[in-house]
Short mmCIF file of C-alpha atoms in Angstrom, two decimals:
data_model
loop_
_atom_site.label_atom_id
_atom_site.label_comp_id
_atom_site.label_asym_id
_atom_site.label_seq_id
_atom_site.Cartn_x
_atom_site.Cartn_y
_atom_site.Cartn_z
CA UNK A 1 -254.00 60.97 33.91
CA UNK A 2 -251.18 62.26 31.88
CA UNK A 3 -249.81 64.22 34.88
CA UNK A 4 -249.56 60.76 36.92
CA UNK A 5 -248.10 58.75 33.82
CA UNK A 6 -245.41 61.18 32.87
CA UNK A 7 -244.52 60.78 36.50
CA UNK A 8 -244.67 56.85 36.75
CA UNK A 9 -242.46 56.99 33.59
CA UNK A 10 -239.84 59.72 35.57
CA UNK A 11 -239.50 57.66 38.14
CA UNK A 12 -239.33 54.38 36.27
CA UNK A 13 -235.66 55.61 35.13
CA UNK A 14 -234.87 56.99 38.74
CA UNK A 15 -234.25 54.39 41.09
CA UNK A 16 -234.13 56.62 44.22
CA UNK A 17 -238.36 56.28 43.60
CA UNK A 18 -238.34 52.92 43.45
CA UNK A 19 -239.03 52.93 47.01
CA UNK A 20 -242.58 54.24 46.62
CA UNK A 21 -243.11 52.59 43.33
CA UNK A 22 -242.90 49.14 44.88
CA UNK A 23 -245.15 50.07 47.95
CA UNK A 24 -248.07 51.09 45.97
CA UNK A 25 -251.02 48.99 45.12
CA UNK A 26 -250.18 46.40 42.23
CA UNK A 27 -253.68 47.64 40.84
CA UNK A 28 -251.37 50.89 40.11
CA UNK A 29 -248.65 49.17 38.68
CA UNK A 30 -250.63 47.47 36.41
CA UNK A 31 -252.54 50.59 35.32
CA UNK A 32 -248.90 52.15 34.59
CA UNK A 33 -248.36 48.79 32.26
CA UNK A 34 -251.86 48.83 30.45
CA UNK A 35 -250.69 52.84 30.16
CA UNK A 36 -247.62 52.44 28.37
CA UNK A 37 -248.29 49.83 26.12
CA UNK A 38 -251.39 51.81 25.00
CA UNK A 39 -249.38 55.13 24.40
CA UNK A 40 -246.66 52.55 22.83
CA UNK A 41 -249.03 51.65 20.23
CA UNK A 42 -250.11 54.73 19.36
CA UNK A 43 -246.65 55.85 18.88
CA UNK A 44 -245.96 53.11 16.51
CA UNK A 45 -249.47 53.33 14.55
CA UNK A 46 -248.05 56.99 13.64
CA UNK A 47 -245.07 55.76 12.68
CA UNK A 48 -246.32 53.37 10.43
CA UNK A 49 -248.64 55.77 8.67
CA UNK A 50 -246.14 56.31 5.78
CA UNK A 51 -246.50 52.75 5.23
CA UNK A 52 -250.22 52.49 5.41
CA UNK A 53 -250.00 55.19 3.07
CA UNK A 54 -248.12 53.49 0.03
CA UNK A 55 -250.08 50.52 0.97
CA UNK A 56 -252.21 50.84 -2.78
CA UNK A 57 -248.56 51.23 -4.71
CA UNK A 58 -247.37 47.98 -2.27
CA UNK A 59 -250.44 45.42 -3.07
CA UNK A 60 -250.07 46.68 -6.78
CA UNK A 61 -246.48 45.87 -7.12
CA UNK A 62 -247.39 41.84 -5.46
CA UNK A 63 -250.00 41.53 -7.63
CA UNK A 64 -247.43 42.85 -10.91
CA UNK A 65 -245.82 39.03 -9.71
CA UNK A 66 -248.95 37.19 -10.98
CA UNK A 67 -248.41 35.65 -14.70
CA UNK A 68 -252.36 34.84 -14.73
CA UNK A 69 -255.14 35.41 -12.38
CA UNK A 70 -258.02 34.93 -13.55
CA UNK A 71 -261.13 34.19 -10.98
CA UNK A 72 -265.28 33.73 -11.72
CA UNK A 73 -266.95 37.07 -10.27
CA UNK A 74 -270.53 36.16 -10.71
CA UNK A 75 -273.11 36.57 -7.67
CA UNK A 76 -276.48 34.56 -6.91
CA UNK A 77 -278.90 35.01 -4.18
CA UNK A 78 -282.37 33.64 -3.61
CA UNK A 79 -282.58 36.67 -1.00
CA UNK A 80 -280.53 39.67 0.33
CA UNK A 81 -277.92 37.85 2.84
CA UNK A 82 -277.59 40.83 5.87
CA UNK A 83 -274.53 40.39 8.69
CA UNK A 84 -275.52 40.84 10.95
CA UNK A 85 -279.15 40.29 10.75
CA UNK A 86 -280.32 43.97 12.47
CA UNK A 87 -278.22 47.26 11.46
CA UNK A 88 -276.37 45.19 8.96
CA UNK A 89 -272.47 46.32 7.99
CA UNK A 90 -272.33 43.76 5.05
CA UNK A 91 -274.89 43.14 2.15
CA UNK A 92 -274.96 40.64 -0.42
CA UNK A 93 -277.84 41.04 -2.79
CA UNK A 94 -277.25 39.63 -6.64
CA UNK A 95 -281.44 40.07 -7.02
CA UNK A 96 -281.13 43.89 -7.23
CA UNK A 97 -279.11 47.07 -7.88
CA UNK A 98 -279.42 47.97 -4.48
CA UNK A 99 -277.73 51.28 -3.11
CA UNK A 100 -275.60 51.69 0.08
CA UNK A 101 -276.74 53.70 2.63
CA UNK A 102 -275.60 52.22 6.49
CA UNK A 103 -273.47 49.45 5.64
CA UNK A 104 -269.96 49.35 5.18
CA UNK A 105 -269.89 47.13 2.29
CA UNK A 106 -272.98 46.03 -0.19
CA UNK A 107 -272.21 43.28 -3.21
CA UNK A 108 -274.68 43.35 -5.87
CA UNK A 109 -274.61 41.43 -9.10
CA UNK A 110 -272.95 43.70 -10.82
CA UNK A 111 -270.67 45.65 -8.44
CA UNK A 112 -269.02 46.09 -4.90
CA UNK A 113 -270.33 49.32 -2.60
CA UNK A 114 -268.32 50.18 0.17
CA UNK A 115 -268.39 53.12 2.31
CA UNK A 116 -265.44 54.67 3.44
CA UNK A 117 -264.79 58.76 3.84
CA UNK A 118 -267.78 58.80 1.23
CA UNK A 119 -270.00 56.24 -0.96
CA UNK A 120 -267.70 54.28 -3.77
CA UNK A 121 -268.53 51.61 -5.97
CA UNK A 122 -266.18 48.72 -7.98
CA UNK A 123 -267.12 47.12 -10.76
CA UNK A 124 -267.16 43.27 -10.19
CA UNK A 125 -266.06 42.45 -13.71
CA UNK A 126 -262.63 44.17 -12.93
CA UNK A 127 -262.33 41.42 -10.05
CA UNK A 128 -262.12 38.39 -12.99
CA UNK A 129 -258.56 39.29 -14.41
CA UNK A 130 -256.88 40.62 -11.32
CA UNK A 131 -253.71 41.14 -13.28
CA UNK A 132 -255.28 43.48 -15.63
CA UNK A 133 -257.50 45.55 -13.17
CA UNK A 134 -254.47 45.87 -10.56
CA UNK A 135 -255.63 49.51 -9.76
CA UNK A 136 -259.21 48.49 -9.05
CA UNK A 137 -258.23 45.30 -7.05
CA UNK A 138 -255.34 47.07 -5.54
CA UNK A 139 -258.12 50.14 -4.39
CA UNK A 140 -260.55 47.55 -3.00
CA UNK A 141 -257.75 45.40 -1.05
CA UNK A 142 -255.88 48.66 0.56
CA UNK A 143 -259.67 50.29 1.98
CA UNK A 144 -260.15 46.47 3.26
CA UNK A 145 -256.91 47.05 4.81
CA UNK A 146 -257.91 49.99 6.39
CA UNK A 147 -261.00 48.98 8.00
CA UNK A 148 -258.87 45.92 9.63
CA UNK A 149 -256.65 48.28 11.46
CA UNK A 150 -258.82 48.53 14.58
CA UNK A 151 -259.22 45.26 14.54
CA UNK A 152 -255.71 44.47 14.48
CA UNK A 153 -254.70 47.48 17.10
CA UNK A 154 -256.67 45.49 19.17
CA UNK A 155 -255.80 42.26 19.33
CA UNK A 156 -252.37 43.10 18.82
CA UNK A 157 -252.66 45.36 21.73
CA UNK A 158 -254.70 42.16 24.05
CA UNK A 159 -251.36 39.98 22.62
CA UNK A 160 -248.79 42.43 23.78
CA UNK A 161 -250.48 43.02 27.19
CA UNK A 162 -250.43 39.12 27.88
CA UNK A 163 -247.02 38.75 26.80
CA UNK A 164 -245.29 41.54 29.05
CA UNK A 165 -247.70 40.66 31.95
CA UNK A 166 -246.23 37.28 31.81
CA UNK A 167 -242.69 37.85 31.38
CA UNK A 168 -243.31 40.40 34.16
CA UNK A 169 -244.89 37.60 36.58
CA UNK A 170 -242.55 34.90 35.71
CA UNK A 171 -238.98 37.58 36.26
CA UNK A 172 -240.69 38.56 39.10
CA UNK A 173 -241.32 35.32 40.71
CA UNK A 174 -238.00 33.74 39.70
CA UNK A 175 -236.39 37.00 41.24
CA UNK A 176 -238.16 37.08 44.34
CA UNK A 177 -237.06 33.03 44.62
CA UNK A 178 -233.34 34.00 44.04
CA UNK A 179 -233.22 36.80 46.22
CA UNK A 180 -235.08 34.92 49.52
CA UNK A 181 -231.87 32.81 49.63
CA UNK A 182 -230.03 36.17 50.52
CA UNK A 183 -230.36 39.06 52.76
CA UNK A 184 -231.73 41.37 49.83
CA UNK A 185 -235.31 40.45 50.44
CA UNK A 186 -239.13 42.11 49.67
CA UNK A 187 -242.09 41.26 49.38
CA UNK A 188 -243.16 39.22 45.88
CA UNK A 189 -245.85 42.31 45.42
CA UNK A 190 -242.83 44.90 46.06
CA UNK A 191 -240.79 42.82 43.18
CA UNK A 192 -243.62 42.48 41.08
CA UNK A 193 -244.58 46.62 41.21
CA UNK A 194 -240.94 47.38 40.29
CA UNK A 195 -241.17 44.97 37.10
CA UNK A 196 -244.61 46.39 36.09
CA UNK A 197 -242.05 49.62 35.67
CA UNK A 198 -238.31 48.34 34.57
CA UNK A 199 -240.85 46.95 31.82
CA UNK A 200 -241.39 49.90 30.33
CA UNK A 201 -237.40 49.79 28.57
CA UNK A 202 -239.09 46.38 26.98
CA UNK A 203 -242.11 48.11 25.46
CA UNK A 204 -240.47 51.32 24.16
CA UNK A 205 -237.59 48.96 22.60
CA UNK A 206 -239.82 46.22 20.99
CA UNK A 207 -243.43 48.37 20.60
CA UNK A 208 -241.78 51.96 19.30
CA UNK A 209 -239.06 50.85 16.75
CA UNK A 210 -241.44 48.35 15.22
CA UNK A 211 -242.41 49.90 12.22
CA UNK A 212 -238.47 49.92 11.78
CA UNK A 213 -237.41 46.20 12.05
CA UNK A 214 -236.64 44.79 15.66
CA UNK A 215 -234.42 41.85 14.62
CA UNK A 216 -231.64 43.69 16.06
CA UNK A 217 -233.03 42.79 19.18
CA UNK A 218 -232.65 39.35 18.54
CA UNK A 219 -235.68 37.74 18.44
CA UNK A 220 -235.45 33.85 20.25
CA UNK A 221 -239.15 32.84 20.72
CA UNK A 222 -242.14 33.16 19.59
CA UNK A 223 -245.63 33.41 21.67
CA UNK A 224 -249.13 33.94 21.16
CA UNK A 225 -247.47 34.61 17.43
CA UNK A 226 -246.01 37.53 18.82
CA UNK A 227 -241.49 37.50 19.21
CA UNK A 228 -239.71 37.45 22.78
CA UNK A 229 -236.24 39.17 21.99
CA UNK A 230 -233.10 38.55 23.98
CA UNK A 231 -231.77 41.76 24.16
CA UNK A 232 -235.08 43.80 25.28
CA UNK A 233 -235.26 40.65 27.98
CA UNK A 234 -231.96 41.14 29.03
CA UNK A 235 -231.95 44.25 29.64
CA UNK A 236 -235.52 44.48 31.13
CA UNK A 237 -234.27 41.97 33.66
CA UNK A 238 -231.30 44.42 34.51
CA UNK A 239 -233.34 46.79 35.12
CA UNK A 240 -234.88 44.70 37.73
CA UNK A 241 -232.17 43.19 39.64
CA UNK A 242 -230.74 47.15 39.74
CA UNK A 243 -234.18 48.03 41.37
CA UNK A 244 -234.57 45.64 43.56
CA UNK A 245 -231.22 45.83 44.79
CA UNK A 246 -231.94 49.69 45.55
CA UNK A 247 -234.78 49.16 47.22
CA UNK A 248 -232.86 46.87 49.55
CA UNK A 249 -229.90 49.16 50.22
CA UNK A 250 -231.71 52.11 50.59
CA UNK A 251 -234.26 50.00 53.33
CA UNK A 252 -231.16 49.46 55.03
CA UNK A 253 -229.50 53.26 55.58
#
């Protein structure tokens, strides 16, 4: 698997093997796309550890904005609420000082029990001036964080994928349109395998640098609440019209 990707990636900046890259199957090519973007992500994720590192010092300083925050903290339950119903991950139960032993997170009337590299437990009074108990809020909000962060991998990832499959489809089509109307012609699945691999500049540019700042890509729309940037577009498409322009003269010697 890594032997085959570190190739696909080779060749993806070597146009003399664009010739066999757009004759495979678009199963492949896809593969290569779902590929990158994963390793992309991963890439980024470490990047942004330093960040999900200060994150406790970060949600303390926001909260230092508040004049007042004052909120009512007091739980009432006729009986234990369980989510989900069998093996449950959260626990709500004001009748008792119950302990955690499976779940993730247990709320009693007194106090908040998570479980997170070991059993820890938060006071609930410290939750009615927020302002005041900024370390114990700020604690509780960053491990809540933390537990999101698969969540958000993955539908950020699902997002991403959808995005550059589109813009991949769409280039693709329009290109193969252009390009009928001239003698530089191939198939719309030869088109569509090189895109699946020119792509790859897009990911690296907008995925990657991320945890950085990307508006020097120049971002011009926004889908699925996720930016399309001109500059990783342009040059995406570049790559395209350069490969598929290859292809064609190097079909024709």
């Amino acid at each position: 698997m890594v032997h085959w990707l570190l190739k696909e990636v080779i060749w993806s900046f070597y146009p003399p093997r664009y010739k066999q890259l757009c004759n495979q199957k678009v199963r492949s090519s896809l593969k290569f796309l779902s590929s990158i973007l994963f390793v992309s992500f991963i890439l980024a994720s470490v990047l942004f550890l330093p960040k999900i590192v200060t994150i406790r010092s970060a949600i303390e300083h926001e909260i230092d904005k508040f004049s007042v925050f004052d909120i009512k903290a007091d739980v009432s339950t006729s009986a234990p609420v369980v989510i989900p119903s069998n093996n449950p991950l959260f626990v709500v139960d004001a009748s008792s000082d119950r302990n955690i032993s499976k779940e993730f997170f247990v709320v009693t009337k007194d106090s908040v029990k998570y479980r997170l590299f070991g059993r820890h437990s938060v006071p609930l009074s410290g939750f009615k001036n927020i302002k005041e108990s900024k370390r114990i809020v700020s604690g509780f909000l960053s491990v809540l964080a933390v537990l999101m962060l698969p969540s958000v991998f993955i539908l950020l990832y699902i997002k991403f994928w959808i995005k550059y499959f589109l813009i991949v489809f769409f280039v693709s089509l329009v290109l193969f349109i252009l390009f009928e109307l001239t003698r530089w012609r191939l198939k719309f699945r030869q088109v569509f395998n090189i895109a699946c691999h020119t792509v790859l500049v897009m990911v690296v540019l907008e995925v990657v640098s991320a945890p950085f700042g990307t508006r020097y890509l120049f971002p011009f729309l926004k889908f699925l609440g996720v930016n399309v940037y001109a500059v990783s577009l342009a040059l995406f498409s570049v790559f395209t019209v350069a490969g598929f322009v290859f292809v064609n003269v190097k079909k024709k010697k």
